[in-house]
Each structure stands twice: as structure tokens, then as C-alpha cells.
Short mmCIF file of C-alpha atoms in Angstrom, two decimals:
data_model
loop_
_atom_site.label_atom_id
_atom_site.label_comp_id
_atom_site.label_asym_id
_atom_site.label_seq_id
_atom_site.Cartn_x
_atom_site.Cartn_y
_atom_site.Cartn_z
CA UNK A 1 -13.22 8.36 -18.29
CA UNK A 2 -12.71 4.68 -18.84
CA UNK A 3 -8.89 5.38 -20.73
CA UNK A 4 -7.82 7.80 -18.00
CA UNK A 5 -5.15 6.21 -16.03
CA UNK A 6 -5.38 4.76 -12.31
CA UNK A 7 -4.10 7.12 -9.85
CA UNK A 8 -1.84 5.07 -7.13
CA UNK A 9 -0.69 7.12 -4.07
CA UNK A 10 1.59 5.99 -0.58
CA UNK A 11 3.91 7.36 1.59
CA UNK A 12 7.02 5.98 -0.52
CA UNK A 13 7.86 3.16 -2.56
CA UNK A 14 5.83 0.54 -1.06
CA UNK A 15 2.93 1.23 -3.02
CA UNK A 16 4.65 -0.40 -6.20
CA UNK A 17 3.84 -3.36 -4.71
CA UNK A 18 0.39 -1.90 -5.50
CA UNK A 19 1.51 -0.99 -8.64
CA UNK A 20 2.87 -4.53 -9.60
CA UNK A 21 -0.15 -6.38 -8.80
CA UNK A 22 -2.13 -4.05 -10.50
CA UNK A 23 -0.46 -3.92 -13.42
CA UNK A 24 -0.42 -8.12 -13.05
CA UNK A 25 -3.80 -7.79 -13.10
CA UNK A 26 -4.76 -5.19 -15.57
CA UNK A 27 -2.03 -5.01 -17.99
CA UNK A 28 -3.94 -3.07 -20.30
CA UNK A 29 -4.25 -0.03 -17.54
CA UNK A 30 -2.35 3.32 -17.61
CA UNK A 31 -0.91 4.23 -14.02
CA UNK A 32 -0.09 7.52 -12.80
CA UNK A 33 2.11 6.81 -9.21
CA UNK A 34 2.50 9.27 -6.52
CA UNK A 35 5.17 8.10 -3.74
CA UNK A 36 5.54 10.76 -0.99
CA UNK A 37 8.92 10.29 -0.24
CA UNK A 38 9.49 13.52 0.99
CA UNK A 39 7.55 13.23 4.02
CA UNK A 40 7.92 8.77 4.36
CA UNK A 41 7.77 7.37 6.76
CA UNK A 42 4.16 8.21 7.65
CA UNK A 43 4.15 5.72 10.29
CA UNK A 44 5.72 7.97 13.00
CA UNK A 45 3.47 11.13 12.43
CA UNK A 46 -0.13 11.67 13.79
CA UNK A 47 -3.02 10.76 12.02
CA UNK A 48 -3.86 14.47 11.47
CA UNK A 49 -0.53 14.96 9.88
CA UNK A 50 -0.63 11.98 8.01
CA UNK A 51 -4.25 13.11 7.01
CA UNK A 52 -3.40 16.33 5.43
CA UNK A 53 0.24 15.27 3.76
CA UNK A 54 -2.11 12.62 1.94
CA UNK A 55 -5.24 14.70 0.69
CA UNK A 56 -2.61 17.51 -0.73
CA UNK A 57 -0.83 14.85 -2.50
CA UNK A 58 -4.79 12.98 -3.27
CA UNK A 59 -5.47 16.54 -4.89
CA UNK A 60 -1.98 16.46 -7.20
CA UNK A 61 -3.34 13.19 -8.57
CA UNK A 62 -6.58 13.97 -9.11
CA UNK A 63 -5.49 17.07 -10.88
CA UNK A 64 -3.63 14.78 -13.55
CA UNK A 65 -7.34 13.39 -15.41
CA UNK A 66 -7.28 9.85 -13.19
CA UNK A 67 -10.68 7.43 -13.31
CA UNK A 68 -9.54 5.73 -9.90
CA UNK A 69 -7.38 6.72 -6.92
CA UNK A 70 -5.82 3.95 -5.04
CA UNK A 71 -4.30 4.66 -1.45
CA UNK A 72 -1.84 2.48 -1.26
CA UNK A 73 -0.65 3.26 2.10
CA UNK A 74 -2.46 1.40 5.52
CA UNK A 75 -1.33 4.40 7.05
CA UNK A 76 -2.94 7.33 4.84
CA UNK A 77 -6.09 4.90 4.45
CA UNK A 78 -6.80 4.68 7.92
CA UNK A 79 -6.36 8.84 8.33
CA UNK A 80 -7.44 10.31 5.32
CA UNK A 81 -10.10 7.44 3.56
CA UNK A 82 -13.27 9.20 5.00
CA UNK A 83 -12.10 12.37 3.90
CA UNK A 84 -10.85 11.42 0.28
CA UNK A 85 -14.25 9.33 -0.66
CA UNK A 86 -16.59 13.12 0.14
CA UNK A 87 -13.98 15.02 -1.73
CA UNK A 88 -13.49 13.12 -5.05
CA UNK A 89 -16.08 11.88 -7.56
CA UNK A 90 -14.37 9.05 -8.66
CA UNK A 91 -13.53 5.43 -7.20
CA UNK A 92 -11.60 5.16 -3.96
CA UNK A 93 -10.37 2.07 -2.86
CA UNK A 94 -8.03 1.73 0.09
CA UNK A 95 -6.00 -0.89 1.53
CA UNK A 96 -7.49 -2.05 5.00
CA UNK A 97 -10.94 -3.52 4.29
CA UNK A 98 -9.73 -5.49 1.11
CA UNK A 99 -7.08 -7.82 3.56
CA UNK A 100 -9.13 -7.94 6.56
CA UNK A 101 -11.87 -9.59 4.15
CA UNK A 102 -9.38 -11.80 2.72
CA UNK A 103 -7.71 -13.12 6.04
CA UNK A 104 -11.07 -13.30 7.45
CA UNK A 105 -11.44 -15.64 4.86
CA UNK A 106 -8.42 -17.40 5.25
CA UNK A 107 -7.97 -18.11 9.08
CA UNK A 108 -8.91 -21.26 9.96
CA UNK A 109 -8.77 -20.63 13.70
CA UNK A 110 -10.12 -17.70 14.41
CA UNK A 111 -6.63 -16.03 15.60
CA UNK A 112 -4.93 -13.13 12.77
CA UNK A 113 -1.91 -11.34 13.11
CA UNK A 114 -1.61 -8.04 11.72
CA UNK A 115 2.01 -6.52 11.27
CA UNK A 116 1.59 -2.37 10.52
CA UNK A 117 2.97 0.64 10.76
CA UNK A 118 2.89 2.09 14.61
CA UNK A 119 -0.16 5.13 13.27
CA UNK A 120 -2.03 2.03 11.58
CA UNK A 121 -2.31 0.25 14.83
CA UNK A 122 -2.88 3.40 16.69
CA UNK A 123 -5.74 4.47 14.17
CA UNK A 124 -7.62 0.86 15.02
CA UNK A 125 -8.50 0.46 11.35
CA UNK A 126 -8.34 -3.05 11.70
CA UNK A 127 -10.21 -3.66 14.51
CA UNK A 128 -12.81 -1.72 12.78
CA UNK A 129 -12.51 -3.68 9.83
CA UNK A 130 -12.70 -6.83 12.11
CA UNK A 131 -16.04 -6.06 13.39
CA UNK A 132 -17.61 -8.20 10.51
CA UNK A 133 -15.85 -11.28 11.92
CA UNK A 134 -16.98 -11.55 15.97
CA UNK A 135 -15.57 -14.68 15.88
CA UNK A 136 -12.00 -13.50 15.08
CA UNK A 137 -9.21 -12.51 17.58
CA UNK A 138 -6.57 -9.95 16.53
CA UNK A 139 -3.11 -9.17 17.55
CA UNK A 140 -1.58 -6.41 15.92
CA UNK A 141 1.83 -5.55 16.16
CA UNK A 142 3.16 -2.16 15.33
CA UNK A 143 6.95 -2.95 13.00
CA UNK A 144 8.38 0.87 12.62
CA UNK A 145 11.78 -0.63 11.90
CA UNK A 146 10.60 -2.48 8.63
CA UNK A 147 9.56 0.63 6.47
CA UNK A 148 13.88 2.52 6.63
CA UNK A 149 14.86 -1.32 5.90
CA UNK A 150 12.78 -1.36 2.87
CA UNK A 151 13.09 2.09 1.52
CA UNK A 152 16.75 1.18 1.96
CA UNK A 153 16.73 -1.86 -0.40
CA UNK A 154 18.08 -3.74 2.75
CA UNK A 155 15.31 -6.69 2.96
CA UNK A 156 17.22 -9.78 3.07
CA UNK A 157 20.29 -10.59 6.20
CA UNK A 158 20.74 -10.83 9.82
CA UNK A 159 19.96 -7.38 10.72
CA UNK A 160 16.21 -7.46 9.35
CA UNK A 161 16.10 -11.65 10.35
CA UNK A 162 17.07 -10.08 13.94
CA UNK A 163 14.53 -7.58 13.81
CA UNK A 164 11.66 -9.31 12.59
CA UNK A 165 11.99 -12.27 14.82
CA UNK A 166 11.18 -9.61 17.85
CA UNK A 167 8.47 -8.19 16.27
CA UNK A 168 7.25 -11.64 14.99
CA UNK A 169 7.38 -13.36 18.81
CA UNK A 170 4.53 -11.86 19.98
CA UNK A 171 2.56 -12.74 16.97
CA UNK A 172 3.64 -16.12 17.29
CA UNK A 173 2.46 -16.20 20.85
CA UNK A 174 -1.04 -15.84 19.71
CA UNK A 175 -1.11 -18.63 17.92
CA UNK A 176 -1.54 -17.00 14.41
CA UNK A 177 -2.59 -18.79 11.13
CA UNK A 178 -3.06 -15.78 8.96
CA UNK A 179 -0.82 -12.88 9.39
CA UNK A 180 -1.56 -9.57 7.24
CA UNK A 181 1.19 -7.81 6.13
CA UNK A 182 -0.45 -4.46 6.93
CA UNK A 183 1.63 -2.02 5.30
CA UNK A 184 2.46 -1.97 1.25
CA UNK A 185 6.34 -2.01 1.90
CA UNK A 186 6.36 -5.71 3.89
CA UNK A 187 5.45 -7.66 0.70
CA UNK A 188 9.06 -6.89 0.26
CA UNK A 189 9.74 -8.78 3.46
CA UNK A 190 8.20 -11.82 2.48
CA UNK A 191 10.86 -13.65 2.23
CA UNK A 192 12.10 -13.01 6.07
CA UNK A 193 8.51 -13.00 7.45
CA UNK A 194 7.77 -16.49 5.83
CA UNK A 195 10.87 -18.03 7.12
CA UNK A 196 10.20 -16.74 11.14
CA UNK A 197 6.63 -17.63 11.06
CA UNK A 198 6.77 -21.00 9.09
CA UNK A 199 5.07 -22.97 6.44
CA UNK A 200 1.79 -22.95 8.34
CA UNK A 201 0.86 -19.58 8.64
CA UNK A 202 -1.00 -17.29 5.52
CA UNK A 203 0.69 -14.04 4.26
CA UNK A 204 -2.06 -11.68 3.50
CA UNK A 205 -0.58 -8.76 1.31
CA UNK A 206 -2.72 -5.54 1.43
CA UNK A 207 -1.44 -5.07 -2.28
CA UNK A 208 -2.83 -8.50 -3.94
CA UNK A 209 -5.91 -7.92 -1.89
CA UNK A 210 -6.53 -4.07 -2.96
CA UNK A 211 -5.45 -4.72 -6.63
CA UNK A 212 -8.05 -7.27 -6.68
CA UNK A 213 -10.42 -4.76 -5.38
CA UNK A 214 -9.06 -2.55 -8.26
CA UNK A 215 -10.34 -4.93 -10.89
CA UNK A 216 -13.56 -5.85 -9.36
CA UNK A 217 -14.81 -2.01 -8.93
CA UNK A 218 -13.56 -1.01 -12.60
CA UNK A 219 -15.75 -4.43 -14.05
CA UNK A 220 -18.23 -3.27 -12.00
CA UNK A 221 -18.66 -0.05 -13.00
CA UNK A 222 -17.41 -0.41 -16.70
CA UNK A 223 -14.68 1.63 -16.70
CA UNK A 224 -11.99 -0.43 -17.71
CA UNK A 225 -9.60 0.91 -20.27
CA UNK A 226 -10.58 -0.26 -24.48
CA UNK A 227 -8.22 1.95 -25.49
CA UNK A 228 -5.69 -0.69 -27.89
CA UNK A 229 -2.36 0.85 -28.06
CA UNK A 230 0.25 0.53 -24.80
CA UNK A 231 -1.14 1.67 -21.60
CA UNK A 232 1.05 4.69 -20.13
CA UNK A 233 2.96 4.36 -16.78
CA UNK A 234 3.87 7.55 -14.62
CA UNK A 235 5.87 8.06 -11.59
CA UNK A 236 6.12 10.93 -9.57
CA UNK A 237 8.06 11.49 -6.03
CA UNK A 238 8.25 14.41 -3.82
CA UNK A 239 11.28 13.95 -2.32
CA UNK A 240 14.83 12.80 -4.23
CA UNK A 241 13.26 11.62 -7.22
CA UNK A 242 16.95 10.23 -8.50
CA UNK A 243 17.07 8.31 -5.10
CA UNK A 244 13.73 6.50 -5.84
CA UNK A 245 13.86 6.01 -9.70
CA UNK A 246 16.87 2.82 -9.17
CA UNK A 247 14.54 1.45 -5.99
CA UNK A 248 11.28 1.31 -7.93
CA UNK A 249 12.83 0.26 -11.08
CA UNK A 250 14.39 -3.06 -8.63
CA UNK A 251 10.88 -3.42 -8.19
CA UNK A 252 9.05 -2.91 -11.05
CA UNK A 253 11.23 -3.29 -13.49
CA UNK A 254 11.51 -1.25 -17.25
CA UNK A 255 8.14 0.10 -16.83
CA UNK A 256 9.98 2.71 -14.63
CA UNK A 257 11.72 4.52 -17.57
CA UNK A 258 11.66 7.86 -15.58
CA UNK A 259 10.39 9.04 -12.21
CA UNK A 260 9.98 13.05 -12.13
CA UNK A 261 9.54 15.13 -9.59
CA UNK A 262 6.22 16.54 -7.86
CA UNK A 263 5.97 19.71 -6.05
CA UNK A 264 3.10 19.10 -4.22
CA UNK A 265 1.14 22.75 -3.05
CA UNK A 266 1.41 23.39 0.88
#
């Protein structure tokens, strides 16, 4: 079990921001990647939707010999994590509770931001995850323009500068010093967000703080891979796969050699 591969699912592409941190992490780990992109965005649909698109694709994975599954979507965690920890024996870690620990770590004065899909925000995942830290106040801000931006390749210019610094005011209004960027495709934004909301304010990414999660759980549980030779990568989409493969090989780089496409059973 240890040398099976990590199985990484999200809506799209934005969990290879997952993906890179976890492979940053734990070079010596296989990856099998999952990327819904026939159904993205998830953001728009209802969490009942969202919660059966992401157990059928959960299943596919599953189905492939993984040790681990990683949602990599705030949007699929906050529908479908319940659901996915009773139906698999094997590790499940999600993206919600690893950032809210981290930013309620990080905020010196008690006031977070969190920027997420509109179904994230709707779901109150957060606020859950919040409830270990009475003495922080949260303002959450729902961003559904980001995720078509991103999927795009479109994350730098005056149309997403424009669009972020209306999404970012009300933030700002709160008096923010820790923002959490809520969603695994706004890493990609980090660049724009940083420059609207200043120096002074923390970027918590969902992926850094769920890929450390990824590493703790496997020590934990000795399951990390001893295997010696070259740890496998795998990508799978549902949608377009020759639409994705140039996107997540942008972000990831030659690891992406090929990205196939999955069928995934109604």
C-alpha cells in the first residue's frame, strides 16, 4: 500500500496547484490526478450536484490501486468530505480544515478573509472550520469570476486587476491580515491578489496547507513510498483532455508528458 500512488481529485486544473506542492514536498511520490473538467466550474452547481459529480469521479480514482485520496477542490470538500471518509478505507484529506488551521495561526488580529467559490461560501465550511478559533472574525467573499479566468490561462492584466479589486474591497473593509485563498485555482492569482491587498496581509493557499497535511498523515501512518526507482505521475480529465494537457503542463511543467481521458460511469 505504501508504493501505490496518491490519488488527487478537483473540479479542473486548480488542483495542480495541489499537485505541485505535493510533489515539492514528496518528490519521491507517484500521483494519479483526476481534474473534472467536464463538469468545472463546480462553484455554480448545488452542493448535491457537486456531491455526486465528485464521489463518481472519488470512485474512478479509487478504482486505479491509490493509498491516499486528496480533494483538492474547497468546493467538492465542503459537499462530498463526509461522504467520501465512510465510503473509502484509505486516507482522506481535504482542503478546508488544513487553511483555516493555518490562518488561524497566522492572523494577528483576529479578522480573516476568505476568497471561495460562491457553493464554498454557501456550504459554510469555513465557518465550521472557524469554530475552533471564537476569537476570530470571518468575511468570506464568494469570487465566481476567478475560476473561467484561470482555467483560461488569463491570470495576469486589467481585466482580472479590475475584477479582483471588487471582490477584494469588501475584504479590505474588514480590516483583513490573513486572507485564504479558498479555492485551489487562486494560487494562480497570487500575483494580482498580493498587489490589491498589499504587503501586509498573509496569503493562505489551501494547496501548501493540504499538501502539508499530505505529508504529515503518510509519516504518520507509515505509508510513505520506499520504492527507489522514479515515482509515476498520471493525469486524467473528463472533459477535452487536449484542452487541459498545454494548461497543466504551464503549470506543472514536463511531469505532464500526457493527460488521457476518463470516462467517468453516470
Amino acid at each position: 500500500m505504501g508504493n501505490a500512488p496518491i490519488g488527487i481529485f478537483d473540479s479542473g486544473l486548480g488542483g495542480l496547484t495541489v499537485a505541485r506542492s505535493v510533489i515539492d514536498k514528496l518528490p519521491r511520490e507517484s500521483i494519479v490526478y483526476l481534474g473534472d473538467t467536464r463538469h468545472t466550474p463546480y462553484g455554480d452547481k448545488s452542493l448535491e450536484d457537486v456531491r455526486s459529480l465528485t464521489l463518481r469521479a472519488l470512485d474512478e480514482l479509487v478504482d486505479r490501486g491509490i493509498k491516499m485520496l486528496v480533494i483538492a477542490c474547497n468546493t467538492a470538500s465542503a459537499a462530498a468530505l463526509p461522504q467520501a471518509r465512510d465510503r473509502y478505507d484509505i486516507p482522506v484529506v481535504e482542503v478546508v480544515q488544513p487553511a483555516a488551521r493555518r490562518a488561524g495561526a497566522l492572523t494577528r488580529n483576529g479578522h480573516v478573509g476568505v476568497l471561495a467559490t460562491a457553493a464554498t461560501v454557501r456550504s459554510g465550511a469555513y465557518k465550521r472550520a472557524f469554530s475552533a478559533f471564537p476569537g476570530v472574525s470571518l468575511t468570506q467573499q464568494a469570487c465566481p469570476q476567478f475560476v473561467p479566468f484561470v482555467e483560461r490561462g488569463e491570470t495576469t492584466g486589467g481585466r482580472i486587476l479590475q475584477i479582483a479589486r471588487e471582490y477584494l474591497a469588501p475584504v479590505q473593509a474588514a480590516h483583513v491580515d490573513t486572507v485564504i485563498l479558498g479555492c485551489t485555482h487562486y494560487p494562480l492569482l497570487t500575483g494580482v491578489l498580493s498587489y490589491v491587498l498589499g504587503e501586509g496581509v498573509n496569503l493562505v493557499s489551501s494547496s501548501e496547507a493540504s499538501a502539508d497535511e499530505v505529508y504529515h498523515v503518510l509519516t504518520n501512518r507509515e505509508m510513505l513510498r520506499t520504492e527507489l526507482d522514479a515515482p509515476s505521475y498520471e493525469f486524467y480529465a473528463t472533459g477535452q483532455s487536449e484542452s487541459f494537457e498545454p494548461l497543466a503542463r504551464r503549470f506543472l511543467g514536463p511531469v505532464v508528458s500526457h493527460v488521457k481521458h476518463l470516462e467517468v460511469r453516470e
